[in-house]
Tab-separated table of C-alpha atoms and ligand atoms in Angstrom:
chain	number	residue	atom	x	y	z
I	234	UNK	CA	-7.181	1.907	11.516
I	235	UNK	CA	-3.509	1.404	12.942
I	236	UNK	CA	-3.134	-0.877	15.341
I	237	UNK	CA	-2.056	0.787	18.951
I	238	UNK	CA	-0.631	-2.838	20.411
I	239	UNK	CA	-0.178	-6.161	18.671
I	240	UNK	CA	1.654	-9.176	19.353
I	241	UNK	CA	3.626	-10.431	17.279
I	242	UNK	CA	6.154	-13.386	16.300
I	243	UNK	CA	6.863	-13.525	20.125
I	244	UNK	CA	6.732	-9.809	20.617
I	245	UNK	CA	4.989	-7.039	21.549
I	246	UNK	CA	5.094	-4.287	19.139
I	247	UNK	CA	3.543	-0.703	19.768
I	248	UNK	CA	3.062	2.298	18.240
I	249	UNK	CA	5.099	4.615	19.893
I	250	UNK	CA	2.066	7.458	21.160
I	251	UNK	CA	4.727	10.304	22.089
I	252	UNK	CA	5.957	10.026	18.895
I	253	UNK	CA	2.297	11.038	16.955
I	254	UNK	CA	1.233	12.745	14.858
I	255	UNK	CA	4.379	13.688	13.448
I	256	UNK	CA	5.530	10.178	13.429
I	257	UNK	CA	4.860	6.838	12.675
I	258	UNK	CA	6.868	4.667	14.801
I	259	UNK	CA	6.322	1.309	16.037
I	260	UNK	CA	8.574	-0.274	18.688
I	261	UNK	CA	9.287	-4.109	19.275
I	262	UNK	CA	9.349	-5.247	23.384
I	263	UNK	CA	10.849	-8.115	24.094
I	264	UNK	CA	11.085	-8.470	27.391
I	265	UNK	CA	8.598	-7.070	30.953
I	266	UNK	CA	10.562	-4.614	31.413
I	267	UNK	CA	10.805	-3.016	28.332
I	268	UNK	CA	6.932	-2.937	28.285
I	269	UNK	CA	6.329	-1.656	31.800
I	270	UNK	CA	8.706	1.495	30.593
I	271	UNK	CA	6.959	1.734	27.333
I	272	UNK	CA	3.551	2.616	30.459
I	273	UNK	CA	5.479	4.588	32.146
I	274	UNK	CA	7.193	6.570	29.604
I	275	UNK	CA	3.476	6.722	27.872
I	276	UNK	CA	4.981	5.239	24.305
I	277	UNK	CA	1.226	3.583	25.314
I	278	UNK	CA	-1.718	5.233	27.243
I	279	UNK	CA	-5.250	5.469	27.875
I	280	UNK	CA	-6.469	2.998	30.559
I	281	UNK	CA	-7.895	-0.171	28.250
I	282	UNK	CA	-4.656	-0.421	26.196
I	283	UNK	CA	-2.385	0.203	29.492
I	284	UNK	CA	-4.563	-2.982	30.122
I	285	UNK	CA	-4.014	-4.607	27.721
I	286	UNK	CA	-0.191	-3.821	26.949
I	287	UNK	CA	-0.301	-5.167	30.834
I	288	UNK	CA	-1.566	-8.289	29.684
I	289	UNK	CA	0.733	-9.228	27.370
I	290	UNK	CA	4.077	-7.700	29.053
I	291	UNK	CA	3.314	-10.142	31.708
I	292	UNK	CA	2.497	-12.949	28.840
I	293	UNK	CA	5.788	-12.039	27.512
I	294	UNK	CA	7.975	-11.785	31.047
I	295	UNK	CA	6.877	-15.513	31.513
I	296	UNK	CA	7.309	-16.905	28.156
I	297	UNK	CA	10.589	-15.541	28.641
I	298	UNK	CA	11.431	-18.069	32.354
I	299	UNK	CA	13.174	-21.178	31.871
I	300	UNK	CA	10.522	-22.582	34.018
I	301	UNK	CA	7.669	-22.485	35.304
I	302	UNK	CA	8.047	-20.122	38.476
I	303	UNK	CA	5.688	-18.562	40.771
I	304	UNK	CA	7.365	-16.123	42.000
I	305	UNK	CA	9.333	-15.508	39.087
I	306	UNK	CA	5.931	-14.856	37.518
I	307	UNK	CA	4.509	-13.133	40.142
I	308	UNK	CA	6.950	-10.646	40.305
I	309	UNK	CA	6.476	-9.205	37.055
I	310	UNK	CA	2.885	-8.913	37.847
I	311	UNK	CA	4.185	-6.074	40.913
I	312	UNK	CA	7.054	-4.822	38.556
I	313	UNK	CA	4.532	-3.871	35.600
I	314	UNK	CA	1.431	-2.688	38.731
I	315	UNK	CA	3.961	0.048	39.597
I	316	UNK	CA	3.314	1.571	35.735
I	317	UNK	CA	1.281	3.637	36.643
I	318	UNK	CA	-1.796	4.086	39.394
I	319	UNK	CA	-4.982	5.721	38.444
I	320	UNK	CA	-6.639	3.494	35.463
I	321	UNK	CA	-8.327	0.868	37.223
I	322	UNK	CA	-7.867	-1.429	33.885
I	323	UNK	CA	-4.644	-2.371	34.476
I	324	UNK	CA	-4.972	-4.089	38.139
I	325	UNK	CA	-7.792	-5.275	36.392
I	326	UNK	CA	-6.306	-7.072	33.754
I	327	UNK	CA	-3.261	-7.759	36.637
I	328	UNK	CA	-5.478	-9.529	38.416
I	329	UNK	CA	-6.880	-11.349	35.389
I	330	UNK	CA	-3.797	-12.197	34.450
I	331	UNK	CA	-2.837	-14.143	38.211
I	332	UNK	CA	-6.254	-15.648	38.555
I	333	UNK	CA	-5.798	-17.258	34.990
I	334	UNK	CA	-1.978	-18.425	36.276
I	335	UNK	CA	-3.627	-19.565	39.312
I	336	UNK	CA	-6.392	-22.455	38.074
I	337	UNK	CA	-3.004	-23.954	35.307
I	338	UNK	CA	-2.015	-26.349	38.120
I	339	UNK	CA	-2.493	-29.315	35.862
I	340	UNK	CA	-0.837	-28.042	32.911
I	341	UNK	CA	2.717	-28.124	31.140
I	342	UNK	CA	5.320	-25.164	31.984
I	343	UNK	CA	4.516	-24.449	27.370
I	344	UNK	CA	0.664	-25.112	28.321
I	345	UNK	CA	0.805	-22.230	30.959
I	346	UNK	CA	3.040	-20.043	28.180
I	347	UNK	CA	0.411	-20.277	25.410
I	348	UNK	CA	-2.890	-19.830	27.578
I	349	UNK	CA	-0.668	-16.757	29.088
I	350	UNK	CA	-0.288	-14.987	25.591
I	351	UNK	CA	-3.939	-16.367	24.897
I	352	UNK	CA	-5.277	-14.664	27.758
I	353	UNK	CA	-3.646	-11.777	26.892
I	354	UNK	CA	-4.935	-11.303	23.438
I	355	UNK	CA	-8.905	-12.023	24.645
I	356	UNK	CA	-8.213	-9.026	26.880
I	357	UNK	CA	-7.552	-7.190	24.004
I	358	UNK	CA	-10.676	-9.065	22.033
I	359	UNK	CA	-12.802	-8.284	24.746
I	360	UNK	CA	-11.929	-4.390	24.626
I	361	UNK	CA	-11.968	-3.392	20.920
I	362	UNK	CA	-15.696	-5.518	21.323
I	363	UNK	CA	-17.006	-3.582	24.545
I	364	UNK	CA	-16.084	-0.623	22.236
I	365	UNK	CA	-18.090	-1.430	19.642
I	366	UNK	CA	-20.975	-2.465	21.966
I	367	UNK	CA	-20.521	1.015	24.245
I	368	UNK	CA	-20.021	2.772	20.608
I	369	UNK	CA	-23.961	1.674	19.914
I	370	UNK	CA	-25.648	2.398	23.112
I	371	UNK	CA	-24.111	6.323	23.302
I	372	UNK	CA	-24.697	6.905	19.342
I	373	UNK	CA	-28.132	6.614	20.759
I	374	UNK	CA	-27.960	10.207	22.725
I	375	UNK	CA	-25.936	11.779	19.735
I	376	UNK	CA	-28.542	13.376	17.033
I	377	UNK	CA	-27.719	14.110	13.794
I	378	UNK	CA	-26.201	17.696	13.580
I	379	UNK	CA	-24.680	17.555	17.219
I	380	UNK	CA	-21.098	19.568	18.340
I	381	UNK	CA	-19.644	17.709	20.679
I	382	UNK	CA	-16.708	18.558	23.222
I	383	UNK	CA	-13.770	16.208	24.470
I	384	UNK	CA	-11.093	15.891	26.329
I	385	UNK	CA	-7.691	14.073	26.338
I	386	UNK	CA	-7.946	10.756	24.132
I	387	UNK	CA	-10.384	8.371	24.646
I	388	UNK	CA	-9.992	6.974	21.314
I	389	UNK	CA	-8.882	3.493	19.081
I	390	UNK	CA	-5.114	4.553	20.627
I	391	UNK	CA	-6.570	4.510	24.219
I	392	UNK	CA	-7.751	1.234	23.781
I	393	UNK	CA	-7.358	-2.015	22.265
I	394	UNK	CA	-9.583	-0.175	19.111
I	395	UNK	CA	-11.818	1.942	18.192
I	396	UNK	CA	-12.188	3.827	21.419
I	397	UNK	CA	-14.152	4.959	23.986
I	398	UNK	CA	-15.911	8.212	24.394
I	399	UNK	CA	-14.422	8.092	20.271
I	400	UNK	CA	-16.338	5.243	19.795
I	401	UNK	CA	-19.835	6.881	20.600
I	402	UNK	CA	-18.546	9.210	17.905
I	403	UNK	CA	-17.537	6.832	15.343
I	404	UNK	CA	-20.707	5.095	15.871
I	405	UNK	CA	-23.173	8.528	15.300
I	406	UNK	CA	-20.544	9.252	12.526
I	407	UNK	CA	-21.583	5.571	10.686
I	408	UNK	CA	-24.801	5.686	11.307
I	409	UNK	CA	-24.674	8.811	9.055
I	410	UNK	CA	-25.358	11.400	11.756
I	411	UNK	CA	-22.856	14.399	10.651
I	412	UNK	CA	-21.496	15.503	14.068
I	413	UNK	CA	-18.864	18.075	14.915
I	414	UNK	CA	-16.314	17.327	17.505
I	415	UNK	CA	-14.534	19.942	19.575
I	416	UNK	CA	-11.577	18.218	20.962
I	417	UNK	CA	-9.467	20.420	24.167
I	418	UNK	CA	-5.878	20.378	23.264
I	419	UNK	CA	-5.196	18.279	27.267
I	420	UNK	CA	-2.109	19.776	27.946
I	421	UNK	CA	0.430	19.149	29.209
I	422	UNK	CA	0.745	16.022	27.238
I	423	UNK	CA	-1.331	17.266	24.359
I	424	UNK	CA	-3.445	14.179	23.770
I	425	UNK	CA	-6.010	15.927	22.699
I	426	UNK	CA	-4.186	18.148	20.325
I	427	UNK	CA	-1.736	15.393	18.841
I	428	UNK	CA	-3.881	11.644	19.095
I	429	UNK	CA	-7.590	12.385	19.147
I	430	UNK	CA	-7.245	14.986	16.260
I	431	UNK	CA	-5.084	12.724	14.184
I	432	UNK	CA	-7.700	9.838	15.274
I	433	UNK	CA	-10.515	12.388	13.875
I	434	UNK	CA	-10.003	13.521	10.996
I	435	UNK	CA	-8.755	10.611	9.402
I	436	UNK	CA	-11.888	8.991	10.208
I	437	UNK	CA	-13.437	12.111	8.450
I	438	UNK	CA	-14.970	13.656	10.839
I	439	UNK	CA	-15.610	17.585	11.151
I	440	UNK	CA	-13.083	18.167	14.085
I	441	UNK	CA	-12.079	21.273	15.367
I	442	UNK	CA	-8.833	21.519	17.695
I	443	UNK	CA	-9.683	24.399	20.656
I	444	UNK	CA	-6.504	24.877	23.412
I	445	UNK	CA	-7.738	23.516	27.001
I	446	UNK	CA	-8.931	26.871	28.352
I	447	UNK	CA	-11.659	28.368	25.598
I	448	UNK	CA	-14.127	25.084	26.216
I	449	UNK	CA	-16.174	27.636	28.723
I	450	UNK	CA	-16.149	29.940	26.364
I	451	UNK	CA	-17.129	28.379	23.583
I	452	UNK	CA	-20.302	26.135	25.871
I	453	UNK	CA	-21.524	30.212	27.098
I	454	UNK	CA	-21.815	30.694	23.458
I	455	UNK	CA	-23.644	27.463	22.478
I	456	UNK	CA	-21.124	25.962	19.944
I	457	UNK	CA	-21.076	22.984	22.209
I	458	UNK	CA	-24.211	20.957	22.765
I	459	UNK	CA	-22.911	16.995	24.169
I	460	UNK	CA	-19.712	16.518	26.283
I	461	UNK	CA	-18.051	12.738	26.117
I	462	UNK	CA	-15.078	11.796	27.838
I	463	UNK	CA	-13.590	8.521	28.523
I	464	UNK	CA	-12.807	7.540	32.249
I	465	UNK	CA	-9.236	5.845	33.999
I	466	UNK	CA	-11.748	4.867	37.130
I	467	UNK	CA	-15.366	4.931	37.935
I	468	UNK	CA	-16.337	3.931	41.627
I	469	UNK	CA	-19.271	2.912	43.305
I	470	UNK	CA	-20.860	6.148	43.459
I	471	UNK	CA	-20.396	7.570	40.109
I	472	UNK	CA	-17.693	9.575	40.932
I	473	UNK	CA	-15.055	8.911	37.709
I	474	UNK	CA	-11.504	9.766	37.667
I	475	UNK	CA	-10.100	11.078	34.373
I	476	UNK	CA	-6.952	12.901	32.371
I	477	UNK	CA	-7.016	16.879	34.330
I	478	UNK	CA	-9.284	18.963	33.063
I	479	UNK	CA	-12.111	16.662	33.144
I	480	UNK	CA	-13.443	18.317	36.151
I	481	UNK	CA	-13.426	22.028	35.318
I	482	UNK	CA	-15.701	20.863	31.982
I	483	UNK	CA	-17.913	18.770	33.814
I	484	UNK	CA	-18.165	22.186	36.085
I	485	UNK	CA	-18.585	23.812	33.443
I	486	UNK	CA	-21.343	21.924	31.095
I	487	UNK	CA	-23.344	22.083	34.519
I	488	UNK	CA	-23.594	25.891	34.291
I	489	UNK	CA	-24.266	25.674	31.108
I	490	UNK	CA	-27.154	22.992	31.357
I	491	UNK	CA	-25.477	20.699	28.752
I	492	UNK	CA	-25.509	16.875	29.230
I	493	UNK	CA	-21.514	15.476	30.238
I	494	UNK	CA	-21.427	11.952	29.559
I	495	UNK	CA	-18.570	9.462	30.354
I	496	UNK	CA	-18.285	6.662	28.306
I	497	UNK	CA	-16.082	3.368	30.395
I	498	UNK	CA	-16.070	0.016	29.501
I	499	UNK	CA	-16.384	-2.377	32.537
I	500	UNK	CA	-12.805	-3.352	33.139
I	501	UNK	CA	-12.945	0.627	34.948
I	502	UNK	CA	-15.375	0.626	37.476
I	503	UNK	CA	-13.382	-0.211	40.870
I	504	UNK	CA	-16.200	-1.044	43.398
I	505	UNK	CA	-14.623	-1.897	45.889
I	506	UNK	CA	-13.579	2.014	46.242
I	507	UNK	CA	-16.995	4.019	47.562
I	508	UNK	CA	-16.248	7.744	46.552
I	509	UNK	CA	-13.874	9.204	44.609
I	510	UNK	CA	-11.971	10.976	46.901
I	511	UNK	CA	-10.379	6.930	47.835
I	512	UNK	CA	-8.865	7.364	44.030
I	513	UNK	CA	-4.851	7.323	43.405
I	514	UNK	CA	-4.221	10.429	41.471
I	515	UNK	CA	-0.788	10.141	39.850
I	516	UNK	CA	1.614	12.506	40.096
I	517	UNK	CA	4.069	13.495	36.921
I	518	UNK	CA	7.329	14.383	35.948
I	519	UNK	CA	7.353	18.263	35.909
I	520	UNK	CA	8.734	18.638	32.377
I	521	UNK	CA	6.263	18.038	31.119
I	522	UNK	CA	4.842	20.871	32.700
I	523	UNK	CA	8.374	23.387	32.269
I	524	UNK	CA	9.154	21.961	28.949
I	525	UNK	CA	7.238	21.867	25.497
I	526	UNK	CA	9.686	21.001	22.600
I	527	UNK	CA	11.954	20.576	24.666
I	528	UNK	CA	12.785	23.971	25.567
I	529	UNK	CA	11.674	25.894	28.824
I	530	UNK	CA	8.974	27.509	29.025
I	531	UNK	CA	9.274	29.080	32.477
I	532	UNK	CA	12.118	29.919	34.675
I	533	UNK	CA	14.061	26.316	36.048
I	534	UNK	CA	13.587	27.052	39.703
I	535	UNK	CA	10.005	27.553	39.191
I	536	UNK	CA	7.981	25.004	41.549
I	537	UNK	CA	5.683	22.648	39.459
I	538	UNK	CA	3.048	20.176	40.115
I	539	UNK	CA	1.442	17.991	37.909
I	540	UNK	CA	-1.366	15.247	38.802
I	541	UNK	CA	-2.034	13.799	35.070
I	542	UNK	CA	-5.803	12.986	36.378
I	543	UNK	CA	-8.658	14.952	38.349
I	544	UNK	CA	-12.099	13.103	39.913
I	545	UNK	CA	-15.106	14.501	38.515
I	546	UNK	CA	-17.932	13.977	41.154
I	547	UNK	CA	-21.267	11.838	40.055
I	548	UNK	CA	-23.556	15.266	40.460
I	549	UNK	CA	-22.040	16.447	37.621
I	550	UNK	CA	-22.430	13.318	35.104
I	551	UNK	CA	-26.054	12.746	32.923
I	552	UNK	CA	-24.806	9.224	31.811
I	553	UNK	CA	-22.521	6.469	31.922
I	554	UNK	CA	-22.112	4.998	28.228
I	555	UNK	CA	-21.021	1.429	28.634
I	556	UNK	CA	-20.858	-1.816	26.694
I	557	UNK	CA	-24.190	-3.317	29.383
I	558	UNK	CA	-25.504	-0.471	28.327
I	559	UNK	CA	-26.356	3.314	29.749
I	560	UNK	CA	-26.305	3.736	33.356
I	561	UNK	CA	-28.448	6.970	34.899
I	562	UNK	CA	-28.566	8.534	38.264
I	563	UNK	CA	-28.927	7.475	40.996
I	564	UNK	CA	-25.455	5.932	40.561
I	565	UNK	CA	-24.760	3.968	43.661
I	566	UNK	CA	-28.035	1.599	42.849
I	567	UNK	CA	-27.982	1.094	39.202
I	568	UNK	CA	-23.965	1.249	39.074
I	569	UNK	CA	-24.729	-2.182	41.462
I	570	UNK	CA	-27.273	-3.045	38.708
I	571	UNK	CA	-25.564	-3.000	36.250
I	572	UNK	CA	-21.911	-3.795	36.924
I	573	UNK	CA	-21.961	-4.951	40.350
I	574	UNK	CA	-21.420	-8.644	41.001
R	839	MRU	O1	-2.774	10.141	31.213
R	839	MRU	P1	-2.852	9.102	29.899
R	839	MRU	O2	-3.015	10.015	28.034
R	839	MRU	O3	-3.356	7.933	29.869
R	839	MRU	O4	-4.885	9.172	30.312
R	839	MRU	C1	-5.970	8.743	29.172
R	839	MRU	C2	-7.291	9.598	30.068
R	839	MRU	O5	-7.930	10.705	31.117
R	839	MRU	C3	-8.081	9.333	28.884
R	839	MRU	O6	-9.560	9.784	28.832
R	839	MRU	C4	-9.076	7.365	29.581
R	839	MRU	O7	-7.778	6.924	30.435
R	839	MRU	C5	-9.928	7.138	29.162
R	839	MRU	S1	-9.138	6.166	27.190
R	839	MRU	C6	-10.483	5.426	27.116
């Protein structure tokens, strides 16, 4: 499997997810501003992956300073924090890098550079480890012969590797269960069509690509018997933010009595927020909706709104799969027990 993001020879390397599946192009980033722009323009995307990119961007920015300078370090962190607002993992990673920096009062500039690079690499390593644990827990919810629907891409590309929701499918498949996956195409950015099917087909997992508006039809027909998605932020009462369209899938799942599972590591949880209504929802460029392959699909003066995420209330979620175990309702109590500090 190609790595999503890598630290190599003092640079950050990322596969350009905007070009997949057509082209597998890697870019080298030599300064933090380039990393920030890569997050904004979705060269890299997916909550855990942008957390790793944030950490590596900070390490890169600090490495390029001429001398130790706390103000300059905080300016780098601030720039990275302005890239995308919804995924908690980004802010979690920035906080972790800040804490590490603040713990280094007795280190030299050279030592601080090395330690910050190591911290970013550790965030990446831990992420992959958590995904594998989550996969093993989640696979216990998947039975031989299941047909599983997913929305967006919560795979290796959205993380350090292996994936959250797709990690659950990988673990079930590797344990010998025959599964079939239905991948929503995920308009407007097409993460499902371009990225999820690319990963799953490479893995040898039977995959059907469907357009978003077909999900209800296939649920009602009995083609789908489990749903697993990732999350960008999970709050104290169990509400989750995930890719726009997730809420519709969850409501349809409830109507059709299909279990709806969310897979995410502890770095996605934000227990400072009580309900999903408090989660900031990113609004993206209207051109993502207006254009397909650079060509307008509607009159160019039409009004467009393009929220990138929606909130699924906890009452639609059958369980949350984490690296620490599976969390069942009542979420306000059980999230605190398993994730809360
Ligand atoms: O806009 P994106 O592509 O960054 O949105 C990604 C998602 O919504 C994923 O489902 C989520 O980040 C979980 S990834 C493990």
